[in-house]
Short mmCIF file of C-alpha atoms in Angstrom, two decimals:
data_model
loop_
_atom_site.label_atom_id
_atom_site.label_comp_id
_atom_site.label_asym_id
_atom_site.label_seq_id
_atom_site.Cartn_x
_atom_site.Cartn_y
_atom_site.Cartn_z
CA UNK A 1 -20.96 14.31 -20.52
CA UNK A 2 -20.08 17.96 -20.03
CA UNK A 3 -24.16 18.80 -20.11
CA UNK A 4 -25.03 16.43 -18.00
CA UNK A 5 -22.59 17.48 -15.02
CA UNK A 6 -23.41 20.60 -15.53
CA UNK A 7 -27.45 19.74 -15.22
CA UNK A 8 -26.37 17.97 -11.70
CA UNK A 9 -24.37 20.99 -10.42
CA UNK A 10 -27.68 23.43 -11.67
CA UNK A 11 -29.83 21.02 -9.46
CA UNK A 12 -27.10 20.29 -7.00
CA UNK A 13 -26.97 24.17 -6.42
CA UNK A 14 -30.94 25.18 -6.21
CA UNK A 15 -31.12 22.11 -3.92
CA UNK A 16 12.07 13.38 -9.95
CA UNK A 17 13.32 9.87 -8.92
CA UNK A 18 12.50 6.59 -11.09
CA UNK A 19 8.80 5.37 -10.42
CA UNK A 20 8.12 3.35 -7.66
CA UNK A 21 5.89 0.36 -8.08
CA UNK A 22 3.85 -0.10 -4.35
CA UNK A 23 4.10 -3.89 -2.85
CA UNK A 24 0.45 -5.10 -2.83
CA UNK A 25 -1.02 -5.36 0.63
CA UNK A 26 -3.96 -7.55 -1.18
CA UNK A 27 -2.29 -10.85 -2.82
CA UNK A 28 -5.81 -12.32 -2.99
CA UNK A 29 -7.10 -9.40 -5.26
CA UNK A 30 -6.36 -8.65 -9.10
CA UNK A 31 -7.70 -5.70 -9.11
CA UNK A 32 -10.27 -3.06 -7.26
CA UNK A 33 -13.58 -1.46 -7.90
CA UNK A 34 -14.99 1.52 -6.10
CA UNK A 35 -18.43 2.24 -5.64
CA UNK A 36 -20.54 6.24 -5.36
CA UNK A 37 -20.97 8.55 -8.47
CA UNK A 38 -17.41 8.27 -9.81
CA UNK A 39 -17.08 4.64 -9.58
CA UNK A 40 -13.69 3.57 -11.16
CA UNK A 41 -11.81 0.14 -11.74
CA UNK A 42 -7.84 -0.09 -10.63
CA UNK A 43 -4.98 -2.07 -10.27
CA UNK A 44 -3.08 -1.39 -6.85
CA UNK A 45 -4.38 -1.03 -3.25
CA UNK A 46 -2.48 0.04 -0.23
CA UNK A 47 -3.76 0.75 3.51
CA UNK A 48 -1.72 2.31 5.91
CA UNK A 49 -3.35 2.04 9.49
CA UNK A 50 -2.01 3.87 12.40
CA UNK A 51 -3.95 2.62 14.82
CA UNK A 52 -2.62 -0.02 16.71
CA UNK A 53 1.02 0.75 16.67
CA UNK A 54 3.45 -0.22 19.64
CA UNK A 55 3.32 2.26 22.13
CA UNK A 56 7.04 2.46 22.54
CA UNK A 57 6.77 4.70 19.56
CA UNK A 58 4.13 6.63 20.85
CA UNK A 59 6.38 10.12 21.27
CA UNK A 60 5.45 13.63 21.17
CA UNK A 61 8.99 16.03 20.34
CA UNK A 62 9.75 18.86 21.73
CA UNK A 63 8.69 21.74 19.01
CA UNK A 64 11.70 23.32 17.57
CA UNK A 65 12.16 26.85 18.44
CA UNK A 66 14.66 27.80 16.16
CA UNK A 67 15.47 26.34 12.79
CA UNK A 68 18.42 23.96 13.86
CA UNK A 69 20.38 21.77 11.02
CA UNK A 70 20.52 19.05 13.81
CA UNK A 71 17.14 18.67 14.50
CA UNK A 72 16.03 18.16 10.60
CA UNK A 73 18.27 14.56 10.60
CA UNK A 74 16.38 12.94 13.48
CA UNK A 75 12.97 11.59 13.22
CA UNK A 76 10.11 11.57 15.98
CA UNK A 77 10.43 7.60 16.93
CA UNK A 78 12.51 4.83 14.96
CA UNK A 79 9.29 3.79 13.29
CA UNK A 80 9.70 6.16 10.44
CA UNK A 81 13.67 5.30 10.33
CA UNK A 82 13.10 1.49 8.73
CA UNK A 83 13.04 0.24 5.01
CA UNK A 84 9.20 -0.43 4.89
CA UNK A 85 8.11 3.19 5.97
CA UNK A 86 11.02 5.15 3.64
CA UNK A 87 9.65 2.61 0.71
CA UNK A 88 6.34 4.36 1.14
CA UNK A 89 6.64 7.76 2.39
CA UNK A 90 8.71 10.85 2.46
CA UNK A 91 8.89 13.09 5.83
CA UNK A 92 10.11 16.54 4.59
CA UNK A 93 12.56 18.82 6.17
CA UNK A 94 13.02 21.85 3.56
CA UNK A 95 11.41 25.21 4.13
CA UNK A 96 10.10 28.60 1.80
CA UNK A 97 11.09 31.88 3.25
CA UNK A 98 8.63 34.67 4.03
CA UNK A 99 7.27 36.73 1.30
CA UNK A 100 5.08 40.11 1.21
CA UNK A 101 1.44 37.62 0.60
CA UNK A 102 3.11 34.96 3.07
CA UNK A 103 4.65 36.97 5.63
CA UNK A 104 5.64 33.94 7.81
CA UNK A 105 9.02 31.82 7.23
CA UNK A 106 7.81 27.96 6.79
CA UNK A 107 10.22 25.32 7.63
CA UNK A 108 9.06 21.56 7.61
CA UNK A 109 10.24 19.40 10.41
CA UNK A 110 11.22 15.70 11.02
CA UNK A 111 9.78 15.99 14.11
CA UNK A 112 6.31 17.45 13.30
CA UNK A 113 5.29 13.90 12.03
CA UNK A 114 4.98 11.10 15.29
CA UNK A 115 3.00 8.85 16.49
CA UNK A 116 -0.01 10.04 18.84
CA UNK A 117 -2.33 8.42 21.26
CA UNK A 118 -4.84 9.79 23.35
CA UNK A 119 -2.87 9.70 26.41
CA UNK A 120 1.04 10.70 25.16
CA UNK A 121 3.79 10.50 27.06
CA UNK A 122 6.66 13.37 26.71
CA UNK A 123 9.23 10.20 26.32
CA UNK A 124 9.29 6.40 25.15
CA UNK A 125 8.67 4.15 27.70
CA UNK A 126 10.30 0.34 26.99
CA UNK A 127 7.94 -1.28 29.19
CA UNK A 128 5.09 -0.11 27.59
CA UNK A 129 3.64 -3.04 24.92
CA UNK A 130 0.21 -1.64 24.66
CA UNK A 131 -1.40 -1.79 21.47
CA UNK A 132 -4.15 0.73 19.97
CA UNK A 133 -5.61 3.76 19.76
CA UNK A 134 -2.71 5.21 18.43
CA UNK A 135 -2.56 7.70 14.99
CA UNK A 136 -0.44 9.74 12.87
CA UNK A 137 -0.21 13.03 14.03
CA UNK A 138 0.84 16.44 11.45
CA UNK A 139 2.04 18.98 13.93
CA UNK A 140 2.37 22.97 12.84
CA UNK A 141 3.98 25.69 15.83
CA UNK A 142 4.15 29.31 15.18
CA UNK A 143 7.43 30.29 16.53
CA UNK A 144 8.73 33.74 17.16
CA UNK A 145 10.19 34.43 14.08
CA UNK A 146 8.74 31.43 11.35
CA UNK A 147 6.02 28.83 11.48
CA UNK A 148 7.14 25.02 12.13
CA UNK A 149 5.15 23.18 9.74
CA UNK A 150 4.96 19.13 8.31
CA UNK A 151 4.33 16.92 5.36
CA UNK A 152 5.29 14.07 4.25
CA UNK A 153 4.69 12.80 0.50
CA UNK A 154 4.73 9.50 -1.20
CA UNK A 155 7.77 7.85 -2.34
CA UNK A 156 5.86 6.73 -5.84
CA UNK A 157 5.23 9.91 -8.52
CA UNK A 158 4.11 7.71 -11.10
CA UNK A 159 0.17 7.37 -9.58
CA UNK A 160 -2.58 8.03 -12.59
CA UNK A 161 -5.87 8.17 -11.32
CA UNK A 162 -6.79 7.05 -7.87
CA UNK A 163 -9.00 7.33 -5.47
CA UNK A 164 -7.88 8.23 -1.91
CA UNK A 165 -9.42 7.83 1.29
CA UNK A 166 -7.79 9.57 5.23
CA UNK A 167 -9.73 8.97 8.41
CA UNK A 168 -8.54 11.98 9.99
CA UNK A 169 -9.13 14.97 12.49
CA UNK A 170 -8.30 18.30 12.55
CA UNK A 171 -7.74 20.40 16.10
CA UNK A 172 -5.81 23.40 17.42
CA UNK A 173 -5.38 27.02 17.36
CA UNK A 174 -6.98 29.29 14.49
CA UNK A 175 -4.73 30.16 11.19
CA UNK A 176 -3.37 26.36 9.75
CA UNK A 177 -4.23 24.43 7.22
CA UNK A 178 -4.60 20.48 7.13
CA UNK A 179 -4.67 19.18 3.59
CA UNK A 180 -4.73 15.62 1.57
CA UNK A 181 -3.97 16.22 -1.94
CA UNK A 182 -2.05 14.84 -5.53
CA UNK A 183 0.41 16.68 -6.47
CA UNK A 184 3.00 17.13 -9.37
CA UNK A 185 2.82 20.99 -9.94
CA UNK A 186 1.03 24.22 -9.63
CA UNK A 187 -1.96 23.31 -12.82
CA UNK A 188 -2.15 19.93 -11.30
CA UNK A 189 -3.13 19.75 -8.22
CA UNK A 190 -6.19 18.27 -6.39
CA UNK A 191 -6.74 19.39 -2.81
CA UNK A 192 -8.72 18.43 0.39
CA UNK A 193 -7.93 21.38 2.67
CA UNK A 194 -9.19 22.04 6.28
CA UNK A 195 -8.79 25.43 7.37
CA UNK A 196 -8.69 26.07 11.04
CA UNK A 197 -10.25 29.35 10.85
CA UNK A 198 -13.71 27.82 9.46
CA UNK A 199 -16.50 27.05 10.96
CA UNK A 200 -16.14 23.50 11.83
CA UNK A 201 -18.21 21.73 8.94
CA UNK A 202 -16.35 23.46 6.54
CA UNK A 203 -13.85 21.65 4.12
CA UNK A 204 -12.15 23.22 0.92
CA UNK A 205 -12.18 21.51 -2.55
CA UNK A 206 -9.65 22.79 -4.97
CA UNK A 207 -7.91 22.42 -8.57
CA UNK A 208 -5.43 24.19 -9.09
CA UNK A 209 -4.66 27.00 -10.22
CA UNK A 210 -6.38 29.24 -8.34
CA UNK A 211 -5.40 32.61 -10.14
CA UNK A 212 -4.83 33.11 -13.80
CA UNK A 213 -2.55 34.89 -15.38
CA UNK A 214 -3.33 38.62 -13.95
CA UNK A 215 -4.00 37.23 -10.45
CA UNK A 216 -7.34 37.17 -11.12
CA UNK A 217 -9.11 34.51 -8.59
CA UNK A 218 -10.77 31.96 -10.77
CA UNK A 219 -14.30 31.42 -9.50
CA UNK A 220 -14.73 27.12 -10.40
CA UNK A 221 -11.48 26.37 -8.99
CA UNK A 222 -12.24 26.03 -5.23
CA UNK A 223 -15.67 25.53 -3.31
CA UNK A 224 -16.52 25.75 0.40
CA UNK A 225 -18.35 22.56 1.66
CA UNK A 226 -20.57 22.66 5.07
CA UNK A 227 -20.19 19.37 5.32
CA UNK A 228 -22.42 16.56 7.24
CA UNK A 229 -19.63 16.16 9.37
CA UNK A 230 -17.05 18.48 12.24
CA UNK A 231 -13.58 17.86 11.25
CA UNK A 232 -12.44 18.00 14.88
CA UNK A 233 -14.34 14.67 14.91
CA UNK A 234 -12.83 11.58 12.71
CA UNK A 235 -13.80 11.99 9.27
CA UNK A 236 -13.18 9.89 6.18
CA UNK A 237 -12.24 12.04 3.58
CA UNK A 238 -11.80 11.15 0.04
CA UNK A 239 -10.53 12.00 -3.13
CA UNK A 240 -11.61 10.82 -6.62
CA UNK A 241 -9.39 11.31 -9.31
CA UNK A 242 -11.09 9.88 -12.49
CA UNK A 243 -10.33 11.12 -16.28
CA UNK A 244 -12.11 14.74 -16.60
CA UNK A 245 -13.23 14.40 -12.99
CA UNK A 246 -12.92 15.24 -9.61
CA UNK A 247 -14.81 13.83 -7.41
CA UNK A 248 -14.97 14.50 -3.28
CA UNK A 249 -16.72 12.37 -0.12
CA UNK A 250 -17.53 13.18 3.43
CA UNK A 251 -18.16 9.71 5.63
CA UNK A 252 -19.08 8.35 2.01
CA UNK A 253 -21.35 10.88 0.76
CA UNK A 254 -20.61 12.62 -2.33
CA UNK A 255 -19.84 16.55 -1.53
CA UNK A 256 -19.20 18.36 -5.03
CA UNK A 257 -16.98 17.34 -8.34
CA UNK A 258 -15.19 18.90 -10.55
CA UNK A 259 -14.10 19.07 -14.50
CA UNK A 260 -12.39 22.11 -14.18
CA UNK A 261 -8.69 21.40 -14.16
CA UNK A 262 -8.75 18.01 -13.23
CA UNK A 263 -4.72 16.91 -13.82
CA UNK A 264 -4.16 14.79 -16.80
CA UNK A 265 -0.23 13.85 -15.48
CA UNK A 266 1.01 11.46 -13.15
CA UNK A 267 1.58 12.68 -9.47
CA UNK A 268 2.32 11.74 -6.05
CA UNK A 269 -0.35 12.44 -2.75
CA UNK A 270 0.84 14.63 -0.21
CA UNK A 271 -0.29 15.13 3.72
CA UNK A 272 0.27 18.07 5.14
CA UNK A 273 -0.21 20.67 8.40
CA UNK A 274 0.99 24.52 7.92
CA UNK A 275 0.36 27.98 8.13
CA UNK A 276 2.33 31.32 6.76
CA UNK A 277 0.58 34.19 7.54
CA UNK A 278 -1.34 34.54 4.30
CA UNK A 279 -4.67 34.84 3.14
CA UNK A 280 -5.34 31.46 2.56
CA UNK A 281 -4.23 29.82 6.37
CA UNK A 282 -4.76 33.24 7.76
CA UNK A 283 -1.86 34.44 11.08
CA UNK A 284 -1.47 32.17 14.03
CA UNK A 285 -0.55 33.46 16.80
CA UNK A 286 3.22 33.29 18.16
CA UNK A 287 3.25 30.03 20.78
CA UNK A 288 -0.01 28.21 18.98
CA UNK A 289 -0.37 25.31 17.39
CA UNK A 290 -2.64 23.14 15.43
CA UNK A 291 -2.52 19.55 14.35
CA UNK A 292 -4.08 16.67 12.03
CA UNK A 293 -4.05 13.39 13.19
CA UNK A 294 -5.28 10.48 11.25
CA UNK A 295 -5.55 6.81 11.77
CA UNK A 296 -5.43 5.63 8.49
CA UNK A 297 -5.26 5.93 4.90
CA UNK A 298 -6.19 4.19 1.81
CA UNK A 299 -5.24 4.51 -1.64
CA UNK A 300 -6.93 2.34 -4.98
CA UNK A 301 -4.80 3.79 -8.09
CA UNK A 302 -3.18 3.36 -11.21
CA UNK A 303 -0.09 4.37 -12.64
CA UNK A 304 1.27 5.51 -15.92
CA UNK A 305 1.92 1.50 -16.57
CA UNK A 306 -1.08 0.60 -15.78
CA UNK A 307 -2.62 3.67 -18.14
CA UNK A 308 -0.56 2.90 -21.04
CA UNK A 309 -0.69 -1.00 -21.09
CA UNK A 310 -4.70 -0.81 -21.01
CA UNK A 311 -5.78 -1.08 -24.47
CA UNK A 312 -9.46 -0.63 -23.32
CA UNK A 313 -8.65 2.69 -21.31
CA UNK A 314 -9.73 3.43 -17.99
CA UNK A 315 -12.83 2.45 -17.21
CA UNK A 316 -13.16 -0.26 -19.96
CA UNK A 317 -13.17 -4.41 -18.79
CA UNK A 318 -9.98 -5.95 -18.20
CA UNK A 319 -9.33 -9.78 -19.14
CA UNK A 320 -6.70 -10.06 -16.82
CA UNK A 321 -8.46 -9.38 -13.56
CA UNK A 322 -9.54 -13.19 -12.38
CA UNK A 323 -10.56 -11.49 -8.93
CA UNK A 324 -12.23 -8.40 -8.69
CA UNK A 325 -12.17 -7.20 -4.85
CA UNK A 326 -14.13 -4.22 -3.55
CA UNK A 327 -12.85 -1.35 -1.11
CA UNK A 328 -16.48 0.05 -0.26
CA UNK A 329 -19.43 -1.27 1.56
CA UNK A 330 -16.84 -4.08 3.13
CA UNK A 331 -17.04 -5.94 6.34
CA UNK A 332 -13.33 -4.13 7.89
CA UNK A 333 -11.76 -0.95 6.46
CA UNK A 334 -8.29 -1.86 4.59
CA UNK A 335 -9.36 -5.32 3.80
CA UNK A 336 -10.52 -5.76 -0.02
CA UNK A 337 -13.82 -8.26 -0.74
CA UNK A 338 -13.74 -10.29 -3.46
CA UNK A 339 -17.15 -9.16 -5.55
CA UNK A 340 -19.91 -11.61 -4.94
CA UNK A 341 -21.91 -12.83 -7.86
CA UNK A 342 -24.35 -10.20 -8.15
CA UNK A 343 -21.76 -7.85 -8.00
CA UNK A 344 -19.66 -9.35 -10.49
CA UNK A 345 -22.49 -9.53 -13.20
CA UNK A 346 -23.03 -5.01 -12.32
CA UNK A 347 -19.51 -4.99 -13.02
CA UNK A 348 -19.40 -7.45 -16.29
CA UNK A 349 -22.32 -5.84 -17.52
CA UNK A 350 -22.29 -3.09 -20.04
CA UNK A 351 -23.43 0.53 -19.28
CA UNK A 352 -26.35 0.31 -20.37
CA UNK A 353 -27.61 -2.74 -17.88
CA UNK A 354 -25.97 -1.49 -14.62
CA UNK A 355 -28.31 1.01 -13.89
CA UNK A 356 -30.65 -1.01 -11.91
CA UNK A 357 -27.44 -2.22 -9.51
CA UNK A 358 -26.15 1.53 -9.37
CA UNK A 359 -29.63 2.63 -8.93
CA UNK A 360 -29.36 0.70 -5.39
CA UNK A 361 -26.44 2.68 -4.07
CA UNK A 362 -28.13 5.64 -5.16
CA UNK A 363 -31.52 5.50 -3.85
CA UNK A 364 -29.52 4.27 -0.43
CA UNK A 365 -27.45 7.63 0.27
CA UNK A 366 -30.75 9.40 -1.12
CA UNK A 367 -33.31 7.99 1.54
CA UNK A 368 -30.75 9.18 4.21
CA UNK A 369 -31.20 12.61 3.15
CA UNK A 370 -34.76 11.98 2.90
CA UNK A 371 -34.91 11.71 6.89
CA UNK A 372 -32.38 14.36 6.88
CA UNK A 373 -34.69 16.78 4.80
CA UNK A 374 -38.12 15.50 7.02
CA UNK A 375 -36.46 17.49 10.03
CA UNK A 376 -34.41 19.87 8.77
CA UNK A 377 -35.51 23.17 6.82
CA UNK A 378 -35.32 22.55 2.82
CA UNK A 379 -32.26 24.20 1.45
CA UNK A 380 -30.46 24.51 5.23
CA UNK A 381 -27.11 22.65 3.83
CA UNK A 382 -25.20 23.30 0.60
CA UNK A 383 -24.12 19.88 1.24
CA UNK A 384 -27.50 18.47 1.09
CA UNK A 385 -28.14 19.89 -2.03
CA UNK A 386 -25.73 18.61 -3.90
CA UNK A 387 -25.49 15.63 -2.79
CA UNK A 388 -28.78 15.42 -4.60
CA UNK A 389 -27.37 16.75 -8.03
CA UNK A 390 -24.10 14.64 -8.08
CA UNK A 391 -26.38 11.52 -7.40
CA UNK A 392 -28.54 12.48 -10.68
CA UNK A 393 -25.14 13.51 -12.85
CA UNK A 394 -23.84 10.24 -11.50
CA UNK A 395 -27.27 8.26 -12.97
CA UNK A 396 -27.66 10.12 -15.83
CA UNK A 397 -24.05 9.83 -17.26
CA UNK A 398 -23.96 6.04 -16.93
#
């Protein structure tokens, strides 16, 4: 397996609580397939959309200008103050002083996590019922004397392999960072980061660690992405967290794995907006700010449960799935499809017959960069390029 990613990168490059168990927002589905180059099976589902929430919520908070007690115990709208939301997610309040590499104090905020639209209003208004175009919005202020920063995490740390998927955005003032990662310490970590000092197609892919021992940057860990798309537009980004692999997507086409440090543990995923003055974020300047907004976000996993009461590992058949529902190629985003019949026979078959199904999917997201590569330059994207050599790895280790 090793060889064979590595032939797709070579041709890729010259082209603390107890675990929570999440409620099921698909009672018609047993499980969940996902389709692209690290195709996986799993057991839970859960979509989160943003978009069409009451616009009595709809509040943007005044940004904190000095780090006050009272303001960490108040959220942005009562919408992240009822059972359903805290069952799911985390808003964090705590903060990491300034150090000599991060010279700016970073204190997370309540109130840097609310509810956007595209017109906001600077209070609730009761008598507004609209509905729509409405998102999540990560806010991060540098202040005078520290950096106002948000995240919020999930409630469950017991997720094992997943694959997760943000619509999202990223806007605002040089020097933050908007990131979607898993997370359960500093040599497990997968990250999606957006850097607002890049060049707009730019994204980040990163396992952790970064440095070894002596501080020493380690090379595989993290690659820069010009991606096919501008992250100040809405993106779908996603994360594939297979066994051995990580896997990352742009708008559905593949952007660059990895097998180095891929985390074996169970973890939780983590959204967040910040800056501190360091190298990585880079200085923002005093009365800036930058945000991420997203409008959904979906998440296929398994947890430890799932891991250890599957006899036939991860990606072998499971008995106890009646109905198989896929979460790509469907009619409306955060609503599972049961497989149809030729679908069901791909997935029932073994390895060695699906390659004419997979083959499909392939030879699809190839022919796009086909017209792409008629009127562009050859070799004018990284992104292009290996596209083309995860596509092979993906055919070649089936």
């Amino acid at each position: 397996m090793s060889s064979l990613l590595l032939l797709g990168a070579l041709i890729g490059c010259s082209a603390a609580s107890a675990p929570k168990t999440y409620h099921d927002n698909s009672p018609n589905c047993s499980c969940y397939k996902t389709y692209g180059p690290s195709s996986g099976q799993y057991q839970n589902y859960r979509f989160w959309d943003f978009r069409n929430i009451s616009r009595q919520n709809v509040f943007v908070p005044t940004i904190e200008s000095a780090v006050d007690p009272e303001d960490s115990k108040h959220f942005a709208s009562s919408y992240f103050d009822t059972e359903a939301w805290k069952d799911d997610w985390g808003i964090q309040n705590w903060g990491v002083d300034a150090t000599t590499d991060f010279p700016v104090e970073k204190r997370n905020s309540y109130l840097n996590v609310y509810i956007g639209a595209p017109i906001t209003f600077p209070s609730p208004h009761p008598n507004d019922q609209e509905q729509g175009g409405t998102f999540l919005s990560f806010r991060t202020a540098r202040q005078q004397n520290f950096q106002s920063v948000a995240e919020m995490e999930t409630v469950a740390t017991d997720i094992l392999y997943a694959s997760v998927r943000m619509k999202a955005r990223v806007r605002g003032a040089s020097g933050a960072c908007g990131a979607i990662f898993t997370y359960l310490d500093e040599t497990n970590e997968q990250d999606i980061e957006i850097l607002t000092r890049d060049p707009k197609d730019v994204v980040r892919y990163t396992n952790q660690p970064v440095v070894d021992g002596d501080g020493d940057e380690i090379p595989q860990s993290s690659t820069l992405i010009h991606t096919p798309a501008n992250y100040s537009d809405w993106t779908v980004h996603r994360l594939d967290w297979t066994p051995g692999l990580t896997t990352w997507y742009a708008n559905s086409l593949p952007q660059t794995n990895k097998t180095y440090s891929v985390p074996k543990k169970a973890s939780q995923i983590i959204l967040n907006m910040w800056s501190d003055g360091g190298s990585w974020s880079g200085p923002m300047k005093v009365g800036d700010t930058a945000f991420m907004d997203v409008e959904w976000i979906e998440l296929v996993y398994n947890t430890t449960a799932d891991e250890k009461n599957s006899a036939k590992g991860y990606f072998g058949k499971d008995e106890s799935c009646p109905k198989m529902c896929k979460v790509d190629a469907v009619n409306t985003v955060g609503v599972p499809e049961e497989l149809n019949a030729e679908e069901k026979r791909s997935a029932a078959a073994p390895a060695s017959g699906k390659l004419e199904a997979s083959m499909r999917w392939y030879l699809g997201v190839f022919a796009v960069f086909v017209s792409i590569w008629i009127i562009e330059p050859i070799c004018a994207s990284q992104a292009y390029l290996m596209t083309g050599g995860l596509m092979l790895t993906g055919l070649l280790a089936m």
